[in-house]
Tab-separated table of C-alpha atoms in Angstrom:
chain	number	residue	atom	x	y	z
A	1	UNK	CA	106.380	97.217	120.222
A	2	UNK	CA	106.705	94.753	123.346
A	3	UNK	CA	106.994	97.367	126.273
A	4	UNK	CA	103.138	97.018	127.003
A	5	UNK	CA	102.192	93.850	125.916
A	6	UNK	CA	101.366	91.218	128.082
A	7	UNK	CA	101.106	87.534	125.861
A	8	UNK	CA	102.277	85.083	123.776
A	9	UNK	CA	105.160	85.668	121.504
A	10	UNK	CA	104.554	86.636	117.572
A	11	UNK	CA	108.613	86.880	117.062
A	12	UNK	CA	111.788	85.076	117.698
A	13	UNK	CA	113.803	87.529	120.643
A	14	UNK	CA	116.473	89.388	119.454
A	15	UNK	CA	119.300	89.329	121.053
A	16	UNK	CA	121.682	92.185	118.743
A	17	UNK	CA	120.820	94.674	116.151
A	18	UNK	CA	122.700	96.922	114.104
A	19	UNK	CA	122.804	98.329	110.613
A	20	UNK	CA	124.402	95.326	108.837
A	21	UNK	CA	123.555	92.520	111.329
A	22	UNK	CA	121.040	90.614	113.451
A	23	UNK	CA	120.870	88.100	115.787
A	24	UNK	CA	117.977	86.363	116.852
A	25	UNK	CA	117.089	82.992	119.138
A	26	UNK	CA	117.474	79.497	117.722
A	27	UNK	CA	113.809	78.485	116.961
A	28	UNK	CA	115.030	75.503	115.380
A	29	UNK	CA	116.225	74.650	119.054
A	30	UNK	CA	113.267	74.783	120.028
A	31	UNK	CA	111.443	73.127	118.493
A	32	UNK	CA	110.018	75.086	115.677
A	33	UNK	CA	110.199	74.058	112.002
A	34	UNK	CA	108.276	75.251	108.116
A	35	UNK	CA	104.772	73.644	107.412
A	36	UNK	CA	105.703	71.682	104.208
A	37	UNK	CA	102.594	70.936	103.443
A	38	UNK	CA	101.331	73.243	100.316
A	39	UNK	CA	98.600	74.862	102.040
A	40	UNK	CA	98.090	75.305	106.273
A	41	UNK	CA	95.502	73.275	107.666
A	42	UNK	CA	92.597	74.891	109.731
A	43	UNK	CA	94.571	74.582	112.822
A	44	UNK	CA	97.897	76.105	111.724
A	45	UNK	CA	96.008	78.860	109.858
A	46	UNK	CA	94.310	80.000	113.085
A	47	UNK	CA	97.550	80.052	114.716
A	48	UNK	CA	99.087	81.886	112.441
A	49	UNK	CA	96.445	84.150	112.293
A	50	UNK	CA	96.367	84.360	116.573
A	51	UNK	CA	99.946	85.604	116.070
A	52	UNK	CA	99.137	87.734	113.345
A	53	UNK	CA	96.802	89.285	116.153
A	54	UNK	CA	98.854	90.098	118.476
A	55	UNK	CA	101.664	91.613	116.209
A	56	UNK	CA	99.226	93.761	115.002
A	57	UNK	CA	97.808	94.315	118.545
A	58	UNK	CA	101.888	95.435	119.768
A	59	UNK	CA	101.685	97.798	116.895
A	60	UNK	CA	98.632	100.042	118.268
A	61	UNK	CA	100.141	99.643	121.566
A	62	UNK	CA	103.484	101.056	120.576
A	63	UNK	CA	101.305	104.231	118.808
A	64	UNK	CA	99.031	105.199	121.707
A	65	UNK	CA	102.491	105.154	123.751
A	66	UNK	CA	103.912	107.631	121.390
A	67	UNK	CA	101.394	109.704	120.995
A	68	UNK	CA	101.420	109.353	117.297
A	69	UNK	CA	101.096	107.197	113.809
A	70	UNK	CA	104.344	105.170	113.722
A	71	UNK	CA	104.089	106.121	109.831
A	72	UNK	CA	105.286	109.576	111.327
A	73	UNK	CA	107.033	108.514	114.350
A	74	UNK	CA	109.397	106.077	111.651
A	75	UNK	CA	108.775	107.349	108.486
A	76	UNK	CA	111.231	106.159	106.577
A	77	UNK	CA	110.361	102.574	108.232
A	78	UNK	CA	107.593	102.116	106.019
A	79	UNK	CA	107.473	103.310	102.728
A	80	UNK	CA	106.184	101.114	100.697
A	81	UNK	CA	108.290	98.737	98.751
A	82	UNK	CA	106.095	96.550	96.682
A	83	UNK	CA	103.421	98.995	94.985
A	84	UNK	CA	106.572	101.352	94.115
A	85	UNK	CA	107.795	102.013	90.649
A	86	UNK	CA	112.019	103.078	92.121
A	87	UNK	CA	113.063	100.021	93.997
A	88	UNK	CA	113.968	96.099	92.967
A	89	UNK	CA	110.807	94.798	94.747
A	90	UNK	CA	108.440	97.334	92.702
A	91	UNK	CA	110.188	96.273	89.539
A	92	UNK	CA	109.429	92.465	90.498
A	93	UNK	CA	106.074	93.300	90.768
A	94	UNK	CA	105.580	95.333	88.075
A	95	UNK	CA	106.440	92.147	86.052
A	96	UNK	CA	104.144	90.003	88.190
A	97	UNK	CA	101.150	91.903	87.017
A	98	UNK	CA	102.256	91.800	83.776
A	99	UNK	CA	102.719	88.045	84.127
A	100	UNK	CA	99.344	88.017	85.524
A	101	UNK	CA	97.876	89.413	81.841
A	102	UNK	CA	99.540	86.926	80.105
A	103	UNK	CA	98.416	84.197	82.412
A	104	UNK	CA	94.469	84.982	81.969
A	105	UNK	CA	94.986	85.369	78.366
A	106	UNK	CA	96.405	81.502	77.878
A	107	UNK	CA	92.986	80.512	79.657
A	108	UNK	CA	90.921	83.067	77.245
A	109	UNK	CA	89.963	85.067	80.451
A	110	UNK	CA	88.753	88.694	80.058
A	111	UNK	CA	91.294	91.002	81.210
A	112	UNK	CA	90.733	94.125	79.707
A	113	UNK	CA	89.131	95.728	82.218
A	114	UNK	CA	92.141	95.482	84.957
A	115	UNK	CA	94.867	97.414	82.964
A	116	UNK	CA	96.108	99.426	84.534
A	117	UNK	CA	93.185	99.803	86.779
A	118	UNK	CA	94.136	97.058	89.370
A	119	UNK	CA	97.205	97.512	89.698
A	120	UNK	CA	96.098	101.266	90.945
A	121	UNK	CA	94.065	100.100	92.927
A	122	UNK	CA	96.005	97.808	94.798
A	123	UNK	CA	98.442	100.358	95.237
A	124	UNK	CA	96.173	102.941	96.974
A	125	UNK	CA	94.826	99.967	99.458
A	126	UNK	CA	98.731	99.676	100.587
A	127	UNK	CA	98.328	102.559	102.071
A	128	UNK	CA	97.372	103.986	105.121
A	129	UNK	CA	93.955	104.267	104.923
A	130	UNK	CA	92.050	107.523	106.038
A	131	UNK	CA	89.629	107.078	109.327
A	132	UNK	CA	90.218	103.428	109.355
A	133	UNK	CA	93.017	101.410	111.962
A	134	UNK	CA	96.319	101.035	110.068
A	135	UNK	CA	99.128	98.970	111.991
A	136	UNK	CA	102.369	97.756	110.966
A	137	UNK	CA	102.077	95.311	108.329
A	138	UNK	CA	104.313	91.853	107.436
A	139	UNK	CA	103.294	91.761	104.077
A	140	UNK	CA	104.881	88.571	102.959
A	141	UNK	CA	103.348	86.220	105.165
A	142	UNK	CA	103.719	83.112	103.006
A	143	UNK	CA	104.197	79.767	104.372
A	144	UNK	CA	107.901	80.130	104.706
A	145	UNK	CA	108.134	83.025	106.590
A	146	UNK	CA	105.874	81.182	109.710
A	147	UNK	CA	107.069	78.890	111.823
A	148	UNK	CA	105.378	76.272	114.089
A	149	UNK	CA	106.588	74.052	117.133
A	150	UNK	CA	104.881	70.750	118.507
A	151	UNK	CA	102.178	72.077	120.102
A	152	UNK	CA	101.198	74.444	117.274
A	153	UNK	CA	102.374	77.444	118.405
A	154	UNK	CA	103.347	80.269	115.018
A	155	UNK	CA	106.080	82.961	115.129
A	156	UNK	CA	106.609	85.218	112.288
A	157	UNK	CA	109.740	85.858	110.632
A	158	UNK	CA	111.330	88.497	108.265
A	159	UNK	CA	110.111	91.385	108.225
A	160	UNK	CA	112.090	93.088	105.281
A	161	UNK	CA	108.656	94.014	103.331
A	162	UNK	CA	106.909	96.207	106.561
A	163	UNK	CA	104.276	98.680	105.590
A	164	UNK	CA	101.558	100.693	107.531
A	165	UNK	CA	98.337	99.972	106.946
A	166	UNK	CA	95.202	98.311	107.416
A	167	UNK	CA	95.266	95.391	109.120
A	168	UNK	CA	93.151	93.631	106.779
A	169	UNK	CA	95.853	93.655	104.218
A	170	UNK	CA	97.715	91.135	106.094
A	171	UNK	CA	95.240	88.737	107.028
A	172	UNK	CA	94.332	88.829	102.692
A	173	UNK	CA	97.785	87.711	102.311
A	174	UNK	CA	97.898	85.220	104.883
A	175	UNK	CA	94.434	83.901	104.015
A	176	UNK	CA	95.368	83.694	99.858
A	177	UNK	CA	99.444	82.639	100.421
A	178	UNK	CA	98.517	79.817	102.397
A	179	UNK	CA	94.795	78.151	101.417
A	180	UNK	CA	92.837	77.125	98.103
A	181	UNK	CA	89.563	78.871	96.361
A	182	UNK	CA	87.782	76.142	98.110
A	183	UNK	CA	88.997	76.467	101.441
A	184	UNK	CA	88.298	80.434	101.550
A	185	UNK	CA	84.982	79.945	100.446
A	186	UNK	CA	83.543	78.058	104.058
A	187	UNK	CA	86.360	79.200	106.688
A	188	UNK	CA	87.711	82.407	105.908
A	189	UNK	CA	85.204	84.041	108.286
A	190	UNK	CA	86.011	81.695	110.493
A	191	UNK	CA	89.794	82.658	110.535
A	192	UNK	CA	88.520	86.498	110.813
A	193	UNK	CA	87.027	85.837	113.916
A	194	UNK	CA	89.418	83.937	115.248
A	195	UNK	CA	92.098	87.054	114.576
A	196	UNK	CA	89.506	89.587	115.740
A	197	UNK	CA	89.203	87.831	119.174
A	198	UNK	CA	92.734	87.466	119.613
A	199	UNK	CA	93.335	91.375	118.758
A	200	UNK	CA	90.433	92.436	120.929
A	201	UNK	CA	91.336	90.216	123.703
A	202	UNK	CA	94.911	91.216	123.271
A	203	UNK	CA	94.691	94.990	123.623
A	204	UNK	CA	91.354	95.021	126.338
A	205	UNK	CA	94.287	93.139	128.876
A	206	UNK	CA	96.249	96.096	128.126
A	207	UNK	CA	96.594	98.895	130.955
A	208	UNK	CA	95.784	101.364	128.004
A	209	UNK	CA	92.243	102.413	127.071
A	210	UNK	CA	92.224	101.883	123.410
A	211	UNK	CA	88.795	102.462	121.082
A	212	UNK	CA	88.812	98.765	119.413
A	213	UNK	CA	87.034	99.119	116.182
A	214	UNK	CA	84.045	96.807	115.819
A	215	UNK	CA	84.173	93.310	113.810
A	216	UNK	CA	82.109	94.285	111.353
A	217	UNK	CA	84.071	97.813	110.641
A	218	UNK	CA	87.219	95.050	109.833
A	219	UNK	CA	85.146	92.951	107.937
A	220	UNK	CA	84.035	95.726	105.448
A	221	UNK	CA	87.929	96.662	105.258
A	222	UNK	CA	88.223	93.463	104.259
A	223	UNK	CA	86.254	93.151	101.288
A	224	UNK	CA	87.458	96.412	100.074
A	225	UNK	CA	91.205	95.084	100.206
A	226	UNK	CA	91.502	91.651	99.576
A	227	UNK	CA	91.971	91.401	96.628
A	228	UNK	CA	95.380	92.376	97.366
A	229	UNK	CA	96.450	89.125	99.000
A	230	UNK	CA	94.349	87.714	95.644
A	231	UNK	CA	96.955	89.924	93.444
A	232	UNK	CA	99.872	88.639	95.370
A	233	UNK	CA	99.110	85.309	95.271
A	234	UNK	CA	98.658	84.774	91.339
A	235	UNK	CA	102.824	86.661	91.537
A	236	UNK	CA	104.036	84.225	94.292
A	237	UNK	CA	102.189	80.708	93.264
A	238	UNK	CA	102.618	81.249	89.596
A	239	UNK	CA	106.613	80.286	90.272
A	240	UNK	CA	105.991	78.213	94.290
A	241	UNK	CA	103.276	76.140	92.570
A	242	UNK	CA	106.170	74.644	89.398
A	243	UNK	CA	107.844	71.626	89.998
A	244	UNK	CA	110.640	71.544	92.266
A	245	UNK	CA	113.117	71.101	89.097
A	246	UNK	CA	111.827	73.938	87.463
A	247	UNK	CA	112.176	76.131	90.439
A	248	UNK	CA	115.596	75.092	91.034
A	249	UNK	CA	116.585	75.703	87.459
A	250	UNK	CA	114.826	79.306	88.615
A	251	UNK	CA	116.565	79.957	91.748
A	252	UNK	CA	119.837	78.610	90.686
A	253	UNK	CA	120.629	80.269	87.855
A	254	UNK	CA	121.942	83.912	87.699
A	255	UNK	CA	120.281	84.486	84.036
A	256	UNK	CA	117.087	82.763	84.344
A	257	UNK	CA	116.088	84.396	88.033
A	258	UNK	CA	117.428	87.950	86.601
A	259	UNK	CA	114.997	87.699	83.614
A	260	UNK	CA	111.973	85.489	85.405
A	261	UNK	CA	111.786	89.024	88.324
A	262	UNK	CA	112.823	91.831	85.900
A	263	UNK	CA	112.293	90.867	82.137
A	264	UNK	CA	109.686	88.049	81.564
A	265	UNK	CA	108.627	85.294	83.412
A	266	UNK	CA	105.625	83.417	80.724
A	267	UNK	CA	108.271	82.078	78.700
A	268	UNK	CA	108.994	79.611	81.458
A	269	UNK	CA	104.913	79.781	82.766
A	270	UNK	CA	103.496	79.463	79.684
A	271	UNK	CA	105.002	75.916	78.584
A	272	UNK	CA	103.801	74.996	81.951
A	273	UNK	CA	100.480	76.303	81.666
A	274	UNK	CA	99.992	73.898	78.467
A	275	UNK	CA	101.697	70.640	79.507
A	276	UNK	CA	101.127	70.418	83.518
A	277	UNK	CA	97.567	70.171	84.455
A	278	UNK	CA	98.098	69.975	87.914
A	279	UNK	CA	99.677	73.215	87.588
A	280	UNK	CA	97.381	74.878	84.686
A	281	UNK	CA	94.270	73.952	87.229
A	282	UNK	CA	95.681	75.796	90.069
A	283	UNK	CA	96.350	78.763	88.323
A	284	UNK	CA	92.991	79.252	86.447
A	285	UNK	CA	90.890	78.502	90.123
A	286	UNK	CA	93.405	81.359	91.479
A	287	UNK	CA	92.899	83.809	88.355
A	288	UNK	CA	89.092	82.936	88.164
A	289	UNK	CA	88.509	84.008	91.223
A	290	UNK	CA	90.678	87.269	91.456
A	291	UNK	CA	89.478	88.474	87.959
A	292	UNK	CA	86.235	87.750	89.485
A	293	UNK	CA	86.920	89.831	92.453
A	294	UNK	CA	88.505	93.042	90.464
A	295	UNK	CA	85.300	93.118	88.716
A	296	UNK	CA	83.503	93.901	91.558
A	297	UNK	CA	85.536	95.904	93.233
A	298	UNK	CA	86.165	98.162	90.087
A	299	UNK	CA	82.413	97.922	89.529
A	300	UNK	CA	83.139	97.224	85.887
């Protein structure tokens, strides 16, 4: 994906791989440490979303040198992991939208009209979309999986959850992982033009001549698929957003994490729901706004 580009880094290097091992630089050597703030700042999310840019730049530069989709050219690279009913990550989701029913109902939300319509939905935005640019996709771009060094500078990491498709998709993710209700409401255009530059700008220094769709063509994509960083961020914040106790007792203890991603997870949300506030406020502006959102986009 590097063997045309001409820029700044979106990766650490990697210096081995084979089937059972990596082994990549040191960023920590350099430098480069986790945001531990809750959400990014303006700064760190246009950063993040620069290097978003220019991963997703590499990956249309890698296709026009093949000649082909690198859906085709890899397929077994990216089938899809999440929106998939036979694997452990489609399981874990399955249970996050279930989780996500249960959730709306403790705040006397309407959810009638998203089962099982959303989750369909989401699952056909996944995918390569027909007549639109697709690109490889992180699809898990929370906080933790972005790393920053002094002078603000991101580089992704982990890449176990790749699919191909819009770009969009990613930049929902990154925009709803890492920011409030609030904050989308007066920058996230600002962010999307931020990334746009930096992917225009990115591929026009190429030597190739690439067709770069226009702004507004990725801004319509957007709305029509955001609501599947929305989806994913009720599933990840529901259990990143509990105190750190409570997430230890999670992520610590074989029974509780087996049944919390496979079984049932609002026996330990739904206490919390009722006694934090902090916690119960979060969640409703989160679910407010993405029941809000699969109204309109399943014009119900």
């Amino acid at each position: 994906m590097i063997q045309d580009y001409d820029g700044e880094k979106w990766s650490p290097t990697c210096y081995l791989a084979k089937n059972d091992i990596l082994v990549l630089e040191d960023l920590r050597e350099q430098g480069f440490t986790l945001r531990s703030q809750e959400t990014m700042d303006i700064n760190s999310l246009k950063s993040a979303a620069a290097t978003l840019a220019r991963f997703h730049a590499c990956s249309v530069l890698a296709e026009r040198r093949l000649g082909k989709p690198l859906n085709e050219a890899f397929p077994t690279f990216f089938s899809e992991k999440i929106c998939n009913n036979t694997n452990k990550f489609g399981q874990v989701a399955k249970v996050g939208y279930e989780t996500q029913i249960l959730m709306a109902k403790k705040f006397n939300l309407d959810t009638t009209f998203i089962v099982p319509n959303i989750y369909d939905y989401v699952s056909e935005m996944v995918r390569p979309q027909k007549g639109e640019l697709n690109v490889v996709c992180h699809s898990d771009l929370y906080k933790y999986n972005i790393m920053f060094n002094g002078n603000n500078a991101a580089l992704i990491l982990d890449y176990q959850l790749l699919r191909y498709a819009s770009p969009v998709i990613d930049l929902s993710l990154l925009l709803h992982l890492n920011t409030t209700p609030e904050f989308r409401k007066t920058s996230s255009i600002n962010i999307m033009k931020h990334y746009y530059s930096v992917f225009n700008d990115t591929l026009q220094r190429s030597k190739l001549q690439i067709n770069i769709p226009p702004y507004e063509n990725m801004i319509q994509m957007y709305h029509k698929c955001k609501i599947v960083g929305m989806a994913t961020s009720v599933d990840y914040l529901a259990s990143l957003y509990l105190s750190p106790k409570l997430r230890f007792k999670i992520w610590n203890e074989e029974k509780v994490l087996e049944r919390f991603l496979i079984h049932s997870r609002i026996d330990i949300l739904g206490p919390e729901l009722e006694t934090n506030i902090d916690y119960a406020r979060k969640m409703k502006n989160i679910l407010c706004e993405y029941l809000d959102e699969a109204k309109r986009v399943l014009k119900l």
